[in-house]
Tab-separated table of C-alpha atoms in Angstrom:
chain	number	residue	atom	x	y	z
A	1	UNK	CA	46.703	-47.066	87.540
A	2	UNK	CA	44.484	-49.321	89.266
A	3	UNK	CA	46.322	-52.545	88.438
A	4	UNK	CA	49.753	-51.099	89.475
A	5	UNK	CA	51.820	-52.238	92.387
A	6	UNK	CA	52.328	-50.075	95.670
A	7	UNK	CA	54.909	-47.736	95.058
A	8	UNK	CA	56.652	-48.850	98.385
A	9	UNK	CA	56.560	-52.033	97.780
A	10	UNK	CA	59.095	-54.646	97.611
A	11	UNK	CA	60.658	-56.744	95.183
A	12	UNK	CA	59.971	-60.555	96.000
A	13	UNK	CA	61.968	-63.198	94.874
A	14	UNK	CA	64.110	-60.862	93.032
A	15	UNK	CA	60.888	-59.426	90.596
A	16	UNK	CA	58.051	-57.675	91.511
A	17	UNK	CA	55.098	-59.408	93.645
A	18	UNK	CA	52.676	-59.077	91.040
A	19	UNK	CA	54.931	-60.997	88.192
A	20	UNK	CA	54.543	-64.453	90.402
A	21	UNK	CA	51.165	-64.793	88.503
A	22	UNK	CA	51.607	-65.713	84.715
A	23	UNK	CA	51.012	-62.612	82.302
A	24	UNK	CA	48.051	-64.693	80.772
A	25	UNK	CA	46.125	-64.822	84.079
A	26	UNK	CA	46.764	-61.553	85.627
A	27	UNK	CA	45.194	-60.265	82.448
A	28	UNK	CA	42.441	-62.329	83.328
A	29	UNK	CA	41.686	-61.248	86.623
A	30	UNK	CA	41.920	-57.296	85.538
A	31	UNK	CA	39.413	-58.054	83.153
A	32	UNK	CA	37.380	-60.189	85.957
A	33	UNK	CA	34.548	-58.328	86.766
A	34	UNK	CA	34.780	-59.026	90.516
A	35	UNK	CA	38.342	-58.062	90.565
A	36	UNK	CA	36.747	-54.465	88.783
A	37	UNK	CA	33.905	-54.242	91.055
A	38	UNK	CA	35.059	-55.694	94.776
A	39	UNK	CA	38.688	-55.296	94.603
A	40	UNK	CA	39.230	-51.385	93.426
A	41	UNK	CA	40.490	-49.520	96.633
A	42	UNK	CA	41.705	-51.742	98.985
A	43	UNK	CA	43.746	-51.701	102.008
A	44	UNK	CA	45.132	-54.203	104.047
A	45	UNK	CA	42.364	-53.415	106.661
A	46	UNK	CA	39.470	-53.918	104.030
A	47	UNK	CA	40.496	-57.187	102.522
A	48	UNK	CA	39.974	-58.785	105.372
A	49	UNK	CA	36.022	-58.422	104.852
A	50	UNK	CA	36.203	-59.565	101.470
A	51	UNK	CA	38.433	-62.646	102.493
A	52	UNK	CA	35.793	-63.800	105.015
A	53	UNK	CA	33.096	-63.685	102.044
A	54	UNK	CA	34.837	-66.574	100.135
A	55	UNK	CA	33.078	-69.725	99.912
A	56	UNK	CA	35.215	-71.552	98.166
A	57	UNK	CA	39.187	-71.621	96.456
A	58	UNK	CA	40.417	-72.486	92.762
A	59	UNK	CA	42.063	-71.212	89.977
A	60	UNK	CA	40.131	-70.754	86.825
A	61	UNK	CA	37.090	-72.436	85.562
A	62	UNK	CA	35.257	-72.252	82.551
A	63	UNK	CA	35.538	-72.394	78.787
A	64	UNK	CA	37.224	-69.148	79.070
A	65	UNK	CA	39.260	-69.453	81.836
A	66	UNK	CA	37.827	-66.788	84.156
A	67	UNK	CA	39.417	-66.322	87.207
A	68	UNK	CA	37.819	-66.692	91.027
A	69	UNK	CA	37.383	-64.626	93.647
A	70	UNK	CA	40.143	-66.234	95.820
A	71	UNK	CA	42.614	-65.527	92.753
A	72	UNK	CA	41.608	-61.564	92.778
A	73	UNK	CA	42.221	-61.751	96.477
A	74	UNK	CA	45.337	-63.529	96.197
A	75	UNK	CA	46.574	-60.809	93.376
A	76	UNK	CA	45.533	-57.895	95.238
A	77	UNK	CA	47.546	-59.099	98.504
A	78	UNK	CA	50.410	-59.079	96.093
A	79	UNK	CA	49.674	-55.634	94.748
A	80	UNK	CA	49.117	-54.266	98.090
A	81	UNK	CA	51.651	-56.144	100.165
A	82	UNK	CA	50.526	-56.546	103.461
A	83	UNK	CA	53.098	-56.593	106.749
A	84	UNK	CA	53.625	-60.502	107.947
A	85	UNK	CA	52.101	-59.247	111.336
A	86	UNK	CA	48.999	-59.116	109.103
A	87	UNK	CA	49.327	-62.722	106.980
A	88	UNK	CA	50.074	-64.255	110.107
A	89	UNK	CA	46.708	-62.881	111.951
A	90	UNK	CA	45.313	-64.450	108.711
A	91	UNK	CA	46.945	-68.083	108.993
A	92	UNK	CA	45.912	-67.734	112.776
A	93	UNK	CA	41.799	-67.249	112.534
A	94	UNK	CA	40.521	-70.369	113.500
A	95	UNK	CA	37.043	-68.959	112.682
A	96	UNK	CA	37.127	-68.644	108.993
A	97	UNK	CA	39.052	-71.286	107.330
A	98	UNK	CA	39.087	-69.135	103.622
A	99	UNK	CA	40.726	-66.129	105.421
A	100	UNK	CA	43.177	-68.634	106.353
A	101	UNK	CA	43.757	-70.662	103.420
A	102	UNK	CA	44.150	-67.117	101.572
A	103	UNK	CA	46.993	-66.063	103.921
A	104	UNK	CA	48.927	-69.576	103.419
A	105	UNK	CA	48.564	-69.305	99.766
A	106	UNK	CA	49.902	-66.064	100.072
A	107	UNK	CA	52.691	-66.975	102.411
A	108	UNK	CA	54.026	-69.660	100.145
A	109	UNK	CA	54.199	-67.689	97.387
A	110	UNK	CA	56.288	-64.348	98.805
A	111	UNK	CA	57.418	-65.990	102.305
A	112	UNK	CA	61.060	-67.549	103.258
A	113	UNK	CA	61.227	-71.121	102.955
A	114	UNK	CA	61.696	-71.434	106.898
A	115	UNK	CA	58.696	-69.053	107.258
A	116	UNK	CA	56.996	-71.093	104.974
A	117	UNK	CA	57.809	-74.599	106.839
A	118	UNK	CA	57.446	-72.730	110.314
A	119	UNK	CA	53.651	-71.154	110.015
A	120	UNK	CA	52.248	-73.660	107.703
A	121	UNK	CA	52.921	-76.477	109.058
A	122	UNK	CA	50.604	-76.155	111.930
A	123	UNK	CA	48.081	-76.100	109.795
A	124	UNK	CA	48.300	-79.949	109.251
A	125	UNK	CA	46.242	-80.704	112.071
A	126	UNK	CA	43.175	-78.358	110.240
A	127	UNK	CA	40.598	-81.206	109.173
A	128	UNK	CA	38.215	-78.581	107.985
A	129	UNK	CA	36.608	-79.572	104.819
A	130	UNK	CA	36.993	-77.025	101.716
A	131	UNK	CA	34.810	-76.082	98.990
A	132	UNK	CA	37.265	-76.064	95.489
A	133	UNK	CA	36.317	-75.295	92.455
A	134	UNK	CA	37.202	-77.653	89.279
A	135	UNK	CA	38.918	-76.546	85.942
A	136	UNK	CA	35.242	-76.840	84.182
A	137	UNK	CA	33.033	-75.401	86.799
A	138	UNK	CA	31.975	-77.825	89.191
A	139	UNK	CA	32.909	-78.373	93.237
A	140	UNK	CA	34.463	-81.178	94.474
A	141	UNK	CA	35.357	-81.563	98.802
A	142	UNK	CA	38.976	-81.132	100.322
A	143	UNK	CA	40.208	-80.388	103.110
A	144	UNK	CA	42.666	-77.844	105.061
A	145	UNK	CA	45.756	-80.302	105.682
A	146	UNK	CA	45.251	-81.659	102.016
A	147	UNK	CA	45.689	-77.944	100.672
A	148	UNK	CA	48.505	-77.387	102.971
A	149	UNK	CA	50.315	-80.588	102.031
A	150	UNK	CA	49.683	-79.658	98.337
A	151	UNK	CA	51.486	-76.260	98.815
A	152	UNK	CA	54.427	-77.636	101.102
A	153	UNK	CA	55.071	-80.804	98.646
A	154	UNK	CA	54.170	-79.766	94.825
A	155	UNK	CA	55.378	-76.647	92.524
A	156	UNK	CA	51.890	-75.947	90.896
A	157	UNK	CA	48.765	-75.030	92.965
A	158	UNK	CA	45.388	-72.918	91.969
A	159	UNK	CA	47.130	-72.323	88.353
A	160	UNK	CA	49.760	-70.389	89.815
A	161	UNK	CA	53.728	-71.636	89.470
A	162	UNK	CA	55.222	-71.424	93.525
A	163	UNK	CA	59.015	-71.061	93.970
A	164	UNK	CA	61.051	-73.641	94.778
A	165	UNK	CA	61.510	-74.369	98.189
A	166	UNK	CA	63.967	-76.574	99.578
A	167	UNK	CA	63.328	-79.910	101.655
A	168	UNK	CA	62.634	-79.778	105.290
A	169	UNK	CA	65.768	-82.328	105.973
A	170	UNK	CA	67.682	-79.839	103.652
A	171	UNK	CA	67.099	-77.192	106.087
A	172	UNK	CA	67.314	-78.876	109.381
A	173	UNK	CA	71.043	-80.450	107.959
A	174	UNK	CA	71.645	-76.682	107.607
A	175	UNK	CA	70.800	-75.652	111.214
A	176	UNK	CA	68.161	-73.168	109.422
A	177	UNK	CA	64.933	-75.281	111.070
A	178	UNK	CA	64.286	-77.029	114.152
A	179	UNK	CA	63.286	-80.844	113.813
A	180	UNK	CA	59.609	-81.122	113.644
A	181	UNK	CA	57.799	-81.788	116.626
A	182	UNK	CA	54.672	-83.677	116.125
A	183	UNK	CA	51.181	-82.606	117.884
A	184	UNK	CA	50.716	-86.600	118.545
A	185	UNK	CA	54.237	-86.486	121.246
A	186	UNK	CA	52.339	-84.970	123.987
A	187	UNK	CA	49.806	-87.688	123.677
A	188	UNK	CA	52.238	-89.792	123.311
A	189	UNK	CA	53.598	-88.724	126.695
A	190	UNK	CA	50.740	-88.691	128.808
A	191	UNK	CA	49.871	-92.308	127.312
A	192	UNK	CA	53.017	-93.799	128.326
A	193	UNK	CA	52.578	-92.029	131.909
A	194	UNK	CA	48.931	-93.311	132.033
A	195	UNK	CA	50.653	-96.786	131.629
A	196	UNK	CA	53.433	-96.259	133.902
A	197	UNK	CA	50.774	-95.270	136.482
A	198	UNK	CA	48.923	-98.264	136.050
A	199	UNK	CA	51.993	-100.758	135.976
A	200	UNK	CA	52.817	-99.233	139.704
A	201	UNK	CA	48.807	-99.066	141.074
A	202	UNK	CA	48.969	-102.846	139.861
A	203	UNK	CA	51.680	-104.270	141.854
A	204	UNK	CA	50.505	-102.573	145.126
A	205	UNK	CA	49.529	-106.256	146.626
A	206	UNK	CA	52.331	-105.982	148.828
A	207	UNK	CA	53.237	-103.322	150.262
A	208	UNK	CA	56.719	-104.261	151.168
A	209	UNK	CA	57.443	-105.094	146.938
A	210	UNK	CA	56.127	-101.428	146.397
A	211	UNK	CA	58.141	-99.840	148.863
A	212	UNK	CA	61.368	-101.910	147.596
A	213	UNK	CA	60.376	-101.183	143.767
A	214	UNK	CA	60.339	-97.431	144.628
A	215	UNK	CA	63.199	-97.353	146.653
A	216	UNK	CA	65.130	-99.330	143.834
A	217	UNK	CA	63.963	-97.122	141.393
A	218	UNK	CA	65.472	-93.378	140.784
A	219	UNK	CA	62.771	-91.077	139.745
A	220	UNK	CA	65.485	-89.123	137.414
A	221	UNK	CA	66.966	-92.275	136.178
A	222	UNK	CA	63.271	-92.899	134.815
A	223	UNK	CA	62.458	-89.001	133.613
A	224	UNK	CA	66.236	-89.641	131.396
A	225	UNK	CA	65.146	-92.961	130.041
A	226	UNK	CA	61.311	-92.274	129.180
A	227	UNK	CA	62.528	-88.845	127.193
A	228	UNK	CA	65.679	-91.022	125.540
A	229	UNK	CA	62.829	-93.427	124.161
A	230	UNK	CA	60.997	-90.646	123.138
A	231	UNK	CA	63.613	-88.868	120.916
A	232	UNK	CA	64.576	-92.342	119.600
A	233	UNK	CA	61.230	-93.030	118.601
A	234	UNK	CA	60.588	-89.413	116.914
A	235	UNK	CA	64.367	-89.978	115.164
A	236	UNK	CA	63.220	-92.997	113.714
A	237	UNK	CA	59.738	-91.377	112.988
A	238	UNK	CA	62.198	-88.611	111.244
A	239	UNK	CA	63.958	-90.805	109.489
A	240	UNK	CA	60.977	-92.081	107.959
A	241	UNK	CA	59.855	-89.185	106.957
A	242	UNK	CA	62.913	-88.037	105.043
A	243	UNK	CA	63.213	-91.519	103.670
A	244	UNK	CA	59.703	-91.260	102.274
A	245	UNK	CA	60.210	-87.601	101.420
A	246	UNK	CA	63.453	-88.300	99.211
A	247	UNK	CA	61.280	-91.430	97.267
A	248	UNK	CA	58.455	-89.119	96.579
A	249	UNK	CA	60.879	-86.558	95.110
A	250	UNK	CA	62.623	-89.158	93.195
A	251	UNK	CA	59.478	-90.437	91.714
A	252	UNK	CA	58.518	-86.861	90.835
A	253	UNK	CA	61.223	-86.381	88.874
A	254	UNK	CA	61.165	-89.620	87.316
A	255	UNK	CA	57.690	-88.855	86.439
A	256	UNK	CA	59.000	-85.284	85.321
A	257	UNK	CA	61.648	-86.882	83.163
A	258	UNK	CA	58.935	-89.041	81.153
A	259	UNK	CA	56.469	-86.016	80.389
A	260	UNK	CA	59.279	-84.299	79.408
A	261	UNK	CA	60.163	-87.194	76.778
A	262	UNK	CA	56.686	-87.564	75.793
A	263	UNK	CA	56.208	-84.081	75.154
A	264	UNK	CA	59.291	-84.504	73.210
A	265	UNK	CA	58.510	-87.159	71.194
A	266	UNK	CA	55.108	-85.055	71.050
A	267	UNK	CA	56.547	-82.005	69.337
A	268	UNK	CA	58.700	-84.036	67.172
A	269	UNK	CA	56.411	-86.411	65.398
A	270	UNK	CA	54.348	-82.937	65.541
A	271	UNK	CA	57.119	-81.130	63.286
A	272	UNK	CA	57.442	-83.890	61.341
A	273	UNK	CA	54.139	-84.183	60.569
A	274	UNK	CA	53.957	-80.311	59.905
A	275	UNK	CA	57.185	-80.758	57.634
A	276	UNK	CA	55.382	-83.721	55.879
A	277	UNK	CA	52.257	-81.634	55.197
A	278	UNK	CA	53.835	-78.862	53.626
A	279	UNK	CA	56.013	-80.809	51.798
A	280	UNK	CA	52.541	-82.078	49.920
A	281	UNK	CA	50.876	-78.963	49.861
A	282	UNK	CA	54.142	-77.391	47.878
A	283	UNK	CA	53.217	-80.716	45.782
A	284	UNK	CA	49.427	-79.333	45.529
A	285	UNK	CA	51.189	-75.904	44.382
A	286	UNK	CA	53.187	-77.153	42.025
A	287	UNK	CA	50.955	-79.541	40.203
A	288	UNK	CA	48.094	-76.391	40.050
A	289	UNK	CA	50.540	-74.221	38.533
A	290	UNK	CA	51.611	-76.858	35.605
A	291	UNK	CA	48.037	-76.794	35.023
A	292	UNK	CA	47.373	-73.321	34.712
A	293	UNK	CA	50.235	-73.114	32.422
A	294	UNK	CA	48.761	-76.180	30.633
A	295	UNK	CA	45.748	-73.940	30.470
A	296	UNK	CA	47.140	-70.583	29.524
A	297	UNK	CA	49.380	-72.269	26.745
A	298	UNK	CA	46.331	-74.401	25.445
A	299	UNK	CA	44.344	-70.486	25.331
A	300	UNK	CA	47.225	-69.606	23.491
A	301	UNK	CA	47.072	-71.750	20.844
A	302	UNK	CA	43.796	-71.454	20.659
A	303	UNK	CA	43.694	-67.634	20.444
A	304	UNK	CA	46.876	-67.661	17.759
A	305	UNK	CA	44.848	-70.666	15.754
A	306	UNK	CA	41.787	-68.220	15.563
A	307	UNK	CA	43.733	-65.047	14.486
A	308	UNK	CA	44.928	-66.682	12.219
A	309	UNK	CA	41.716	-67.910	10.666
A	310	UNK	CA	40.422	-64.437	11.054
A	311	UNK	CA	43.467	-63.253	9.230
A	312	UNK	CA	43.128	-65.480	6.457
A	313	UNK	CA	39.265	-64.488	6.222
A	314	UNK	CA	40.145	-60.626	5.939
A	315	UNK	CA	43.090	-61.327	3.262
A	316	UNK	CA	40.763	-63.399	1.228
A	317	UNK	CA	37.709	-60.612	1.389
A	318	UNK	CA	40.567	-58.189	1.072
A	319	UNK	CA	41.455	-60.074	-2.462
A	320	UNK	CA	38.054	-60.497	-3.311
A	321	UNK	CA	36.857	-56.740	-2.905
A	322	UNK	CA	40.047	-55.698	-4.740
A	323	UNK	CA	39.305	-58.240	-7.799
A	324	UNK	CA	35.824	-56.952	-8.019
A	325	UNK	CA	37.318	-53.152	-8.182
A	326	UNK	CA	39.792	-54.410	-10.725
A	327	UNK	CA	37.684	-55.877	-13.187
A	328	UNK	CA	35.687	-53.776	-16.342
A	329	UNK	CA	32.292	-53.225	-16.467
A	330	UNK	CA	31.914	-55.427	-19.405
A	331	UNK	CA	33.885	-58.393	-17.133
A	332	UNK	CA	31.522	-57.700	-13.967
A	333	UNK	CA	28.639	-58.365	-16.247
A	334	UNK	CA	29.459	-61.238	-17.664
A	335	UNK	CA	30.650	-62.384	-13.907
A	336	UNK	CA	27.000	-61.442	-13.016
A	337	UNK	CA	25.360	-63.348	-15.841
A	338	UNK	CA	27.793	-66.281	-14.877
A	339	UNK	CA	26.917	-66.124	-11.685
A	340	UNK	CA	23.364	-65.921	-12.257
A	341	UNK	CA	22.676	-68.287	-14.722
A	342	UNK	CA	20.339	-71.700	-14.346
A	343	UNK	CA	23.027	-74.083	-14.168
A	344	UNK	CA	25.093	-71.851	-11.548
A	345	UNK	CA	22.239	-71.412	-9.730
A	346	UNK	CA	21.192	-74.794	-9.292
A	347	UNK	CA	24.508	-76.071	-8.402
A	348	UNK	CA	24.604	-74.117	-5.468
A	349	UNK	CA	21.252	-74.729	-4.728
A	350	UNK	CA	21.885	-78.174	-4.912
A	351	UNK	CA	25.520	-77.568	-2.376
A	352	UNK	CA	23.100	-75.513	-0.244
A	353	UNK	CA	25.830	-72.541	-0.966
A	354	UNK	CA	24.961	-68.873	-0.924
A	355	UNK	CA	23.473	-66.809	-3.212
A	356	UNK	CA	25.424	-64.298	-5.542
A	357	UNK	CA	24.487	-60.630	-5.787
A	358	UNK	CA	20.708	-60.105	-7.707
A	359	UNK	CA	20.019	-63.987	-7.353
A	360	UNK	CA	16.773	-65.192	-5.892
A	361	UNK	CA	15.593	-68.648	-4.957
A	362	UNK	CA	12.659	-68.733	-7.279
A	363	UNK	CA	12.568	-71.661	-9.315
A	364	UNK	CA	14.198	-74.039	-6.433
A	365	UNK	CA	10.954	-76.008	-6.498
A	366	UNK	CA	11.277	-76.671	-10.155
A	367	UNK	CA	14.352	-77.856	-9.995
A	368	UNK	CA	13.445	-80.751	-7.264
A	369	UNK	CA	10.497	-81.708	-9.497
A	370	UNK	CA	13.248	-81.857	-12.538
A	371	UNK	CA	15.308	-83.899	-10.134
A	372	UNK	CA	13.201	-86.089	-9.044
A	373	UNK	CA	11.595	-87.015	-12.863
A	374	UNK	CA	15.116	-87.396	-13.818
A	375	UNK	CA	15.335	-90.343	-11.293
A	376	UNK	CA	12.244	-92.223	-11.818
A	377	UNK	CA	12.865	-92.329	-15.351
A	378	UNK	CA	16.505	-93.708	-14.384
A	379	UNK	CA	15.452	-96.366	-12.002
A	380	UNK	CA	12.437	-96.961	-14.916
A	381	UNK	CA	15.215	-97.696	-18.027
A	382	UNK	CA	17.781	-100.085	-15.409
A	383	UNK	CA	14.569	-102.035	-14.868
A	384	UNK	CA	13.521	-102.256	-18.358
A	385	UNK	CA	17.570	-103.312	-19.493
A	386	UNK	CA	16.906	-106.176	-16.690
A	387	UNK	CA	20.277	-105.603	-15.396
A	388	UNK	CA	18.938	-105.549	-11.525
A	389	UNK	CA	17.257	-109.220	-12.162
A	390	UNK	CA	17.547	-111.596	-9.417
A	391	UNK	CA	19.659	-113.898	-11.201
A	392	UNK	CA	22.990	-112.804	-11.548
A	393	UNK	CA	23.503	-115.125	-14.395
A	394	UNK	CA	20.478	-113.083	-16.073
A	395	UNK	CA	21.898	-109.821	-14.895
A	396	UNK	CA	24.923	-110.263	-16.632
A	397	UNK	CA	23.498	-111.781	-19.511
A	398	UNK	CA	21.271	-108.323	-19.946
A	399	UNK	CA	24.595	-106.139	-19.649
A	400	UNK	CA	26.105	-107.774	-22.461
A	401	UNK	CA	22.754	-107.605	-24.593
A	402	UNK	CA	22.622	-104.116	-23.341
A	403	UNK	CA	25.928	-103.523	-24.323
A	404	UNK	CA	25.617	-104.662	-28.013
A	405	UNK	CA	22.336	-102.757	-28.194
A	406	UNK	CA	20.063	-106.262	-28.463
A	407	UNK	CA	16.376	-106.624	-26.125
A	408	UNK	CA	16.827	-108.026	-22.615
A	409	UNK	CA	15.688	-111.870	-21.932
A	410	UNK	CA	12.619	-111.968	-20.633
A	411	UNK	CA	11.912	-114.471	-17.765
């Protein structure tokens, strides 16, 4: 309810008041804790107290963005909507320059463009200095006319977007607003009548030359030709002005037009590169999957390869257990004395193979000792035949002796 417009308010620029400030920042300031605190209640009568407590203007600041106390002002005058009796009193108070800086701003944001031209342009000749706070938090020094000139000539001030208003030579083309009458013509004036003055005191040394200069000279004649020189001179000043007003708005939009293209080219090499990225993370996808399935068929095999082995394990005890049932008791005896008999025994002692049913290892040692004897007593008999002699000449000499069952040579 709070952060409603007045009921009897009007629509400005065709919307409501409140919609001139982006939807991102007027959620801001409602969640600003001075806008919460200071702002809740007030009239058109209060504000004014809480406008001559500003000590400074801006936008937002901060990491966050948080809004200042001129910007909670500047929304509640739009919520509220004071008369333009009031806003003017504001732009008038010479005493406190915020009051009047927040009734400009204000102006140039809901006001008619020749409203706009007509009360803020008086405010050029304000050389106050300002206190404005910076984007990340810190003050830097302006002044009045600079502000002013920065609301009359650009579309972005204080992070607010200001309608469009048209060019002063637009209007006065129109008939809609007076040429603009600088606060420098007066001067102006009196200088040229301080000259004037001085031209006639200095050719009083005769008399007679004054009195024929004056009498030569028509007073009206004089008033007509000093104000013709004076609107030719503030024509040509105007001329200047629109001149230099039409080059600064063809430079802004020139300057318009290349952000514009570099934000394009921005957003395109931007896609592309998105485009590009996705392109090899689909590549990424694709090359994960084929390994997974790499994986999974590899488990397969793997998982068929050992069924199978345990398949072939249970057949074979399957066929074994159903041979053993099969056979006599007179066959499984003689199996068991097969199986357990010396020779049996040792061969699979010897093939490190397991034991049959009712076999122990017992006489293994035995066995290695009749093993072993065995050896020595080979290697003993080739060295007595003299078949490993050094000489192969011998060596084969032996064999043959060997062979037809005669002594080896001895040498």
């Amino acid at each position: 309810m709070a952060n409603r417009t007045d009921p009897i308010a009007r629509s400005v620029h065709g919307t409501n008041p409140q919609n001139l400030v982006e939807k991102i920042l007027r959620n801001k300031i409602y969640q600003n804790t001075y806008w919460k605190e200071q702002c809740f209640g007030l009239t058109a009568e209060t504000l004014v107290d809480k406008a001559m407590e500003l000590d400074h203007v801006g936008g937002t600041y901060g990491g966050n963005r948080k809004a200042t106390p001129f910007m909670c002002l500047t929304l509640k005058m739009l919520q509220i909507q004071p008369e333009k009796e009031i806003v003017v009193e504001f732009i008038k108070n010479e005493d406190y320059k915020y009051v009047r800086i927040l009734g400009a701003f204000y102006l140039r944001l809901v006001g008619k463009p020749t409203d706009v031209y007509q009360y803020l342009e008086p405010l050029y000749n304000d050389y106050r200095k300002l206190r404005r706070k910076m984007p990340d938090g810190s003050f830097t020094l302006s002044h009045v006319d600079e502000f002013i000139d920065e609301l009359l000539t650009t579309d972005y001030a204080c992070d607010i977007t200001l309608p469009r208003v048209p060019k002063r030579w637009t209007l006065e083309a129109a008939g809609q607003l007076d040429p603009r009458r600088s606060a420098l013509e007066d001067d102006f004036e009196e200088e040229e009548e301080k000259e004037d003055e001085e031209a006639a005191l200095g050719g009083l040394e005769s008399l007679d030359l004054v009195k024929d200069r004056r009498r030569s000279r028509s007073p009206v004649k004089d008033r007509d030709r000093d104000r013709d020189r004076i609107r030719d001179s503030y024509r040509d000043y105007r001329d200047r002005e629109r001149d230099r007003d039409r080059d600064r708005d063809r430079d802004r939009d020139r300057d318009r037009e290349r952000d514009r293209e570099r934000d394009r080219d921005y957003y395109r090499e931007r896609d592309r590169e998105y485009y590009r990225e996705r392109e090899r993370e689909r590549e990424r996808e694709y090359y994960r999957r084929e390994r997974e399935r790499e994986r999974e068929r590899y488990r397969d095999r793997e998982r068929r390869r050992s069924r199978s082995r345990s398949r072939s394990r249970s057949r074979e005890r399957k066929d074994r257990d159903r041979e053993q049932r099969s056979l006599s008791p007179v066959a499984e005896r003689k199996r068991r004395h097969r199986s357990t008999s010396p020779t049996n025994r040792r061969r699979r002692l010897e093939d490190d193979l397991p034991l049959e049913d009712g076999e122990h290892r017992v006489g293994r040692e035995e066995d290695d000792k009749k093993r072993r004897k065995k050896e020595k007593k080979e290697k003993k008999n080739t060295a007595v035949d003299g078949t490993d002699h050094e000489d192969p000449e011998i060596a084969e000499a032996n064999k043959l002796r060997a062979a037809l069952g005669l002594k080896p040579l001895r040498l």
